[in-house]
Amino acid sequence: MTVKTLQRQSARERLLAAADQLFYAEGVHVVGVDRIAERAGVTKATLYNTFGSKEDLVRAYLEQHMGRRQERIARILAANDSPRKRILGIFAEVEELLAGSAFRGCRFIMATAEARPGDASEIVAEEYRTWLRTLFTDLAKDAGATDAKQLGRRLLLLYDGAAVAARMDHDRRGAAAATHSAVEALVESAIPTKRTTRRAR
């Protein structure tokens, strides 16, 4: 690997870190490329050489976040031995995210709120939501839910709603507690509990 390649990677990492900080704090459309380049310690020309356009930088920023979420959820799935526990584990991590001091809301919801039809943020957000919807539906099927598709939709609604409520109501603890109770009740009602019964002799 050449020195130039390493330098490009380093610039890319710095630009993505700067974009993550600024976009999340202030909004995708408010923050200009000048500020991102300055925060990253590179020239504006380097930014354009690395990403081509601000739109491509926004795409990379959201794709990076999606990749991180997928990695974290993959670890949760691997750490739990049943679909029911996996669903509850995903929402336990949501509670942890809401409790974090850096939490400001869902990056995808925030970015798409500012988006125009066909913007990169809309495209990546739809990819992310399709993945989440499939994940929850598959977990519901594996758990033996009576209506897996409906349960998947409801879980996604709670997943989104937790972040929105925490942000809009300025009550992260309340949102976390309400989400926890709602998910447990939903899982309990939608997924039959296996019970062993003795055969009559």
PDB file of C-alpha atoms in Angstrom:
ATOM      1  CA  MET A   1       0.000   0.000   0.000  1.00  0.00           C
ATOM      2  CA  THR A   2       1.441   3.353  -1.041  1.00  0.00           C
ATOM      3  CA  VAL A   3       1.936   6.419   1.143  1.00  0.00           C
ATOM      4  CA  LYS A   4      -0.557   8.304  -1.053  1.00  0.00           C
ATOM      5  CA  THR A   5      -3.188   5.642  -0.425  1.00  0.00           C
ATOM      6  CA  LEU A   6      -2.608   5.856   3.325  1.00  0.00           C
ATOM      7  CA  GLN A   7      -2.877   9.628   3.176  1.00  0.00           C
ATOM      8  CA  ARG A   8      -6.162   9.396   1.272  1.00  0.00           C
ATOM      9  CA  GLN A   9      -7.519   6.939   3.826  1.00  0.00           C
ATOM     10  CA  SER A  10      -6.447   9.209   6.650  1.00  0.00           C
ATOM     11  CA  ALA A  11      -8.129  12.205   5.010  1.00  0.00           C
ATOM     12  CA  ARG A  12     -11.286  10.159   4.424  1.00  0.00           C
ATOM     13  CA  GLU A  13     -11.430   9.074   8.047  1.00  0.00           C
ATOM     14  CA  ARG A  14     -10.892  12.625   9.287  1.00  0.00           C
ATOM     15  CA  LEU A  15     -13.537  14.004   6.938  1.00  0.00           C
ATOM     16  CA  LEU A  16     -16.074  11.383   7.982  1.00  0.00           C
ATOM     17  CA  ALA A  17     -15.366  12.064  11.661  1.00  0.00           C
ATOM     18  CA  ALA A  18     -15.808  15.804  11.110  1.00  0.00           C
ATOM     19  CA  ALA A  19     -18.988  15.262   9.097  1.00  0.00           C
ATOM     20  CA  ASP A  20     -20.376  12.994  11.802  1.00  0.00           C
ATOM     21  CA  GLN A  21     -19.780  15.604  14.500  1.00  0.00           C
ATOM     22  CA  LEU A  22     -21.113  18.580  12.553  1.00  0.00           C
ATOM     23  CA  PHE A  23     -23.998  16.944  10.695  1.00  0.00           C
ATOM     24  CA  TYR A  24     -25.278  15.312  13.881  1.00  0.00           C
ATOM     25  CA  ALA A  25     -24.979  18.483  15.947  1.00  0.00           C
ATOM     26  CA  GLU A  26     -26.296  21.012  13.428  1.00  0.00           C
ATOM     27  CA  GLY A  27     -27.889  19.271  10.450  1.00  0.00           C
ATOM     28  CA  VAL A  28     -26.842  17.985   7.055  1.00  0.00           C
ATOM     29  CA  HIS A  29     -27.949  21.001   5.021  1.00  0.00           C
ATOM     30  CA  VAL A  30     -26.856  23.680   7.495  1.00  0.00           C
ATOM     31  CA  VAL A  31     -23.204  22.618   7.570  1.00  0.00           C
ATOM     32  CA  GLY A  32     -21.111  23.558   4.551  1.00  0.00           C
ATOM     33  CA  VAL A  33     -18.078  21.800   3.119  1.00  0.00           C
ATOM     34  CA  ASP A  34     -15.778  24.624   4.263  1.00  0.00           C
ATOM     35  CA  ARG A  35     -16.482  23.887   7.915  1.00  0.00           C
ATOM     36  CA  ILE A  36     -16.112  20.135   7.449  1.00  0.00           C
ATOM     37  CA  ALA A  37     -12.758  20.559   5.709  1.00  0.00           C
ATOM     38  CA  GLU A  38     -11.592  22.957   8.418  1.00  0.00           C
ATOM     39  CA  ARG A  39     -12.662  20.595  11.218  1.00  0.00           C
ATOM     40  CA  ALA A  40     -10.918  17.695   9.459  1.00  0.00           C
ATOM     41  CA  GLY A  41      -7.731  19.705   8.944  1.00  0.00           C
ATOM     42  CA  VAL A  42      -7.748  19.305   5.168  1.00  0.00           C
ATOM     43  CA  THR A  43      -8.367  21.585   2.212  1.00  0.00           C
ATOM     44  CA  LYS A  44     -11.696  21.836   0.445  1.00  0.00           C
ATOM     45  CA  ALA A  45      -9.973  20.432  -2.638  1.00  0.00           C
ATOM     46  CA  THR A  46      -9.046  17.329  -0.632  1.00  0.00           C
ATOM     47  CA  LEU A  47     -12.669  16.911   0.399  1.00  0.00           C
ATOM     48  CA  TYR A  48     -13.832  17.007  -3.216  1.00  0.00           C
ATOM     49  CA  ASN A  49     -10.979  14.751  -4.358  1.00  0.00           C
ATOM     50  CA  THR A  50     -11.965  12.233  -1.685  1.00  0.00           C
ATOM     51  CA  PHE A  51     -15.766  12.284  -2.016  1.00  0.00           C
ATOM     52  CA  GLY A  52     -16.547  14.125  -5.238  1.00  0.00           C
ATOM     53  CA  SER A  53     -19.391  16.178  -3.777  1.00  0.00           C
ATOM     54  CA  LYS A  54     -21.113  17.049  -0.521  1.00  0.00           C
ATOM     55  CA  GLU A  55     -23.939  14.704  -1.524  1.00  0.00           C
ATOM     56  CA  ASP A  56     -21.479  11.805  -1.720  1.00  0.00           C
ATOM     57  CA  LEU A  57     -20.065  12.797   1.673  1.00  0.00           C
ATOM     58  CA  VAL A  58     -23.578  12.723   3.159  1.00  0.00           C
ATOM     59  CA  ARG A  59     -24.084   9.275   1.650  1.00  0.00           C
ATOM     60  CA  ALA A  60     -20.793   8.017   3.115  1.00  0.00           C
ATOM     61  CA  TYR A  61     -21.617   9.532   6.522  1.00  0.00           C
ATOM     62  CA  LEU A  62     -24.962   7.725   6.696  1.00  0.00           C
ATOM     63  CA  GLU A  63     -23.593   4.485   5.235  1.00  0.00           C
ATOM     64  CA  GLN A  64     -20.861   4.501   7.885  1.00  0.00           C
ATOM     65  CA  HIS A  65     -23.459   4.931  10.619  1.00  0.00           C
ATOM     66  CA  MET A  66     -25.607   2.172   9.123  1.00  0.00           C
ATOM     67  CA  GLY A  67     -22.585  -0.144   9.102  1.00  0.00           C
ATOM     68  CA  ARG A  68     -21.901   0.604  12.755  1.00  0.00           C
ATOM     69  CA  ARG A  69     -25.510  -0.083  13.724  1.00  0.00           C
ATOM     70  CA  GLN A  70     -25.443  -3.356  11.796  1.00  0.00           C
ATOM     71  CA  GLU A  71     -22.240  -4.418  13.547  1.00  0.00           C
ATOM     72  CA  ARG A  72     -23.665  -3.642  16.992  1.00  0.00           C
ATOM     73  CA  ILE A  73     -26.887  -5.492  16.270  1.00  0.00           C
ATOM     74  CA  ALA A  74     -24.939  -8.461  14.869  1.00  0.00           C
ATOM     75  CA  ARG A  75     -23.111  -8.695  18.206  1.00  0.00           C
ATOM     76  CA  ILE A  76     -26.429  -8.618  20.061  1.00  0.00           C
ATOM     77  CA  LEU A  77     -27.813 -11.415  17.883  1.00  0.00           C
ATOM     78  CA  ALA A  78     -24.696 -13.512  18.473  1.00  0.00           C
ATOM     79  CA  ALA A  79     -24.840 -12.951  22.241  1.00  0.00           C
ATOM     80  CA  ASN A  80     -28.441 -14.156  22.640  1.00  0.00           C
ATOM     81  CA  ASP A  81     -29.695 -17.682  22.022  1.00  0.00           C
ATOM     82  CA  SER A  82     -33.352 -17.122  21.131  1.00  0.00           C
ATOM     83  CA  PRO A  83     -35.298 -14.775  18.822  1.00  0.00           C
ATOM     84  CA  ARG A  84     -37.251 -13.388  21.789  1.00  0.00           C
ATOM     85  CA  LYS A  85     -34.046 -12.545  23.666  1.00  0.00           C
ATOM     86  CA  ARG A  86     -32.562 -11.042  20.510  1.00  0.00           C
ATOM     87  CA  ILE A  87     -35.510  -8.701  20.064  1.00  0.00           C
ATOM     88  CA  LEU A  88     -35.333  -7.617  23.699  1.00  0.00           C
ATOM     89  CA  GLY A  89     -31.544  -7.278  23.414  1.00  0.00           C
ATOM     90  CA  ILE A  90     -31.838  -4.885  20.467  1.00  0.00           C
ATOM     91  CA  PHE A  91     -34.191  -2.668  22.451  1.00  0.00           C
ATOM     92  CA  ALA A  92     -31.994  -2.872  25.551  1.00  0.00           C
ATOM     93  CA  GLU A  93     -29.255  -1.343  23.421  1.00  0.00           C
ATOM     94  CA  VAL A  94     -31.674   1.374  22.279  1.00  0.00           C
ATOM     95  CA  GLU A  95     -32.193   2.229  25.951  1.00  0.00           C
ATOM     96  CA  GLU A  96     -28.418   2.524  26.384  1.00  0.00           C
ATOM     97  CA  LEU A  97     -28.178   4.832  23.368  1.00  0.00           C
ATOM     98  CA  LEU A  98     -30.930   7.069  24.734  1.00  0.00           C
ATOM     99  CA  ALA A  99     -29.135   7.269  28.074  1.00  0.00           C
ATOM    100  CA  GLY A 100     -25.875   8.436  26.466  1.00  0.00           C
ATOM    101  CA  SER A 101     -24.965  12.090  26.935  1.00  0.00           C
ATOM    102  CA  ALA A 102     -24.188  12.482  23.212  1.00  0.00           C
ATOM    103  CA  PHE A 103     -27.650  11.382  22.056  1.00  0.00           C
ATOM    104  CA  ARG A 104     -29.446  13.962  19.904  1.00  0.00           C
ATOM    105  CA  GLY A 105     -31.777  11.751  17.899  1.00  0.00           C
ATOM    106  CA  CYS A 106     -31.685   9.290  15.014  1.00  0.00           C
ATOM    107  CA  ARG A 107     -29.265  10.369  12.289  1.00  0.00           C
ATOM    108  CA  PHE A 108     -31.501   8.995   9.561  1.00  0.00           C
ATOM    109  CA  ILE A 109     -34.640  10.734  10.794  1.00  0.00           C
ATOM    110  CA  MET A 110     -32.741  13.993  11.220  1.00  0.00           C
ATOM    111  CA  ALA A 111     -31.150  13.811   7.767  1.00  0.00           C
ATOM    112  CA  THR A 112     -34.323  12.851   5.902  1.00  0.00           C
ATOM    113  CA  ALA A 113     -36.297  15.617   7.621  1.00  0.00           C
ATOM    114  CA  GLU A 114     -34.179  18.052   5.604  1.00  0.00           C
ATOM    115  CA  ALA A 115     -33.996  15.985   2.419  1.00  0.00           C
ATOM    116  CA  ARG A 116     -35.430  16.610  -1.007  1.00  0.00           C
ATOM    117  CA  PRO A 117     -36.893  13.671  -2.968  1.00  0.00           C
ATOM    118  CA  GLY A 118     -34.071  11.523  -4.332  1.00  0.00           C
ATOM    119  CA  ASP A 119     -31.383  12.948  -2.041  1.00  0.00           C
ATOM    120  CA  ALA A 120     -28.652  10.574  -0.872  1.00  0.00           C
ATOM    121  CA  SER A 121     -29.974  10.761   2.683  1.00  0.00           C
ATOM    122  CA  GLU A 122     -33.379   9.465   1.555  1.00  0.00           C
ATOM    123  CA  ILE A 123     -31.822   6.630  -0.430  1.00  0.00           C
ATOM    124  CA  VAL A 124     -29.545   5.426   2.382  1.00  0.00           C
ATOM    125  CA  ALA A 125     -32.291   5.835   4.987  1.00  0.00           C
ATOM    126  CA  GLU A 126     -34.596   3.634   2.914  1.00  0.00           C
ATOM    127  CA  GLU A 127     -31.864   0.980   2.650  1.00  0.00           C
ATOM    128  CA  TYR A 128     -31.426   1.120   6.422  1.00  0.00           C
ATOM    129  CA  ARG A 129     -35.152   0.888   7.114  1.00  0.00           C
ATOM    130  CA  THR A 130     -35.563  -2.011   4.685  1.00  0.00           C
ATOM    131  CA  TRP A 131     -32.798  -3.837   6.521  1.00  0.00           C
ATOM    132  CA  LEU A 132     -34.358  -3.113   9.934  1.00  0.00           C
ATOM    133  CA  ARG A 133     -37.839  -4.106   8.770  1.00  0.00           C
ATOM    134  CA  THR A 134     -36.503  -7.399   7.408  1.00  0.00           C
ATOM    135  CA  LEU A 135     -34.516  -8.005  10.595  1.00  0.00           C
ATOM    136  CA  PHE A 136     -37.509  -7.548  12.892  1.00  0.00           C
ATOM    137  CA  THR A 137     -39.817  -9.566  10.632  1.00  0.00           C
ATOM    138  CA  ASP A 138     -37.324 -12.443  10.430  1.00  0.00           C
ATOM    139  CA  LEU A 139     -36.867 -12.439  14.215  1.00  0.00           C
ATOM    140  CA  ALA A 140     -40.642 -12.465  14.635  1.00  0.00           C
ATOM    141  CA  LYS A 141     -40.926 -15.441  12.263  1.00  0.00           C
ATOM    142  CA  ASP A 142     -38.149 -17.305  14.064  1.00  0.00           C
ATOM    143  CA  ALA A 143     -39.893 -16.667  17.380  1.00  0.00           C
ATOM    144  CA  GLY A 144     -43.136 -18.157  16.077  1.00  0.00           C
ATOM    145  CA  ALA A 145     -45.182 -14.943  16.049  1.00  0.00           C
ATOM    146  CA  THR A 146     -48.764 -15.423  14.922  1.00  0.00           C
ATOM    147  CA  ASP A 147     -48.376 -12.503  12.484  1.00  0.00           C
ATOM    148  CA  ALA A 148     -44.662 -11.933  11.896  1.00  0.00           C
ATOM    149  CA  LYS A 149     -45.090  -9.142   9.351  1.00  0.00           C
ATOM    150  CA  GLN A 150     -47.342  -7.140  11.646  1.00  0.00           C
ATOM    151  CA  LEU A 151     -45.040  -7.671  14.627  1.00  0.00           C
ATOM    152  CA  GLY A 152     -42.064  -6.585  12.522  1.00  0.00           C
ATOM    153  CA  ARG A 153     -43.856  -3.344  11.615  1.00  0.00           C
ATOM    154  CA  ARG A 154     -44.767  -2.652  15.225  1.00  0.00           C
ATOM    155  CA  LEU A 155     -41.242  -3.290  16.456  1.00  0.00           C
ATOM    156  CA  LEU A 156     -39.880  -0.903  13.830  1.00  0.00           C
ATOM    157  CA  LEU A 157     -42.423   1.701  14.921  1.00  0.00           C
ATOM    158  CA  LEU A 158     -41.262   1.393  18.532  1.00  0.00           C
ATOM    159  CA  TYR A 159     -37.626   1.489  17.425  1.00  0.00           C
ATOM    160  CA  ASP A 160     -38.199   4.773  15.571  1.00  0.00           C
ATOM    161  CA  GLY A 161     -40.545   6.172  18.184  1.00  0.00           C
ATOM    162  CA  ALA A 162     -38.066   5.763  21.023  1.00  0.00           C
ATOM    163  CA  ALA A 163     -35.599   8.124  19.354  1.00  0.00           C
ATOM    164  CA  VAL A 164     -38.267  10.629  18.304  1.00  0.00           C
ATOM    165  CA  ALA A 165     -39.886  10.762  21.754  1.00  0.00           C
ATOM    166  CA  ALA A 166     -36.554  11.103  23.536  1.00  0.00           C
ATOM    167  CA  ARG A 167     -35.584  13.989  21.268  1.00  0.00           C
ATOM    168  CA  MET A 168     -38.908  15.829  21.036  1.00  0.00           C
ATOM    169  CA  ASP A 169     -40.011  15.421  24.661  1.00  0.00           C
ATOM    170  CA  HIS A 170     -36.545  16.051  26.143  1.00  0.00           C
ATOM    171  CA  ASP A 171     -37.140  13.031  28.366  1.00  0.00           C
ATOM    172  CA  ARG A 172     -34.730  10.277  27.441  1.00  0.00           C
ATOM    173  CA  ARG A 173     -35.342   8.232  30.592  1.00  0.00           C
ATOM    174  CA  GLY A 174     -39.090   8.410  30.130  1.00  0.00           C
ATOM    175  CA  ALA A 175     -38.822   7.383  26.481  1.00  0.00           C
ATOM    176  CA  ALA A 176     -36.524   4.480  27.377  1.00  0.00           C
ATOM    177  CA  ALA A 177     -38.838   3.241  30.145  1.00  0.00           C
ATOM    178  CA  ALA A 178     -41.960   3.528  27.981  1.00  0.00           C
ATOM    179  CA  THR A 179     -40.270   1.731  25.084  1.00  0.00           C
ATOM    180  CA  HIS A 180     -39.061  -1.060  27.371  1.00  0.00           C
ATOM    181  CA  SER A 181     -42.576  -1.660  28.722  1.00  0.00           C
ATOM    182  CA  ALA A 182     -44.178  -1.466  25.276  1.00  0.00           C
ATOM    183  CA  VAL A 183     -41.738  -3.920  23.696  1.00  0.00           C
ATOM    184  CA  GLU A 184     -42.102  -6.449  26.513  1.00  0.00           C
ATOM    185  CA  ALA A 185     -45.901  -6.261  26.314  1.00  0.00           C
ATOM    186  CA  LEU A 186     -45.882  -6.515  22.520  1.00  0.00           C
ATOM    187  CA  VAL A 187     -43.546  -9.507  22.476  1.00  0.00           C
ATOM    188  CA  GLU A 188     -45.550 -11.215  25.217  1.00  0.00           C
ATOM    189  CA  SER A 189     -48.825 -10.811  23.326  1.00  0.00           C
ATOM    190  CA  ALA A 190     -47.540 -11.569  19.817  1.00  0.00           C
ATOM    191  CA  ILE A 191     -45.186 -14.481  20.485  1.00  0.00           C
ATOM    192  CA  PRO A 192     -46.675 -17.607  22.055  1.00  0.00           C
ATOM    193  CA  THR A 193     -44.807 -18.922  25.050  1.00  0.00           C
ATOM    194  CA  LYS A 194     -43.914 -22.594  24.762  1.00  0.00           C
ATOM    195  CA  ARG A 195     -45.185 -24.586  27.688  1.00  0.00           C
ATOM    196  CA  THR A 196     -44.521 -28.219  28.343  1.00  0.00           C
ATOM    197  CA  THR A 197     -47.504 -30.279  29.379  1.00  0.00           C
ATOM    198  CA  ARG A 198     -47.606 -33.703  30.935  1.00  0.00           C
ATOM    199  CA  ARG A 199     -49.357 -36.426  29.079  1.00  0.00           C
ATOM    200  CA  ALA A 200     -52.200 -38.001  30.964  1.00  0.00           C
ATOM    201  CA  ARG A 201     -51.378 -41.530  32.007  1.00  0.00           C
TER     202      ARG A 201
END
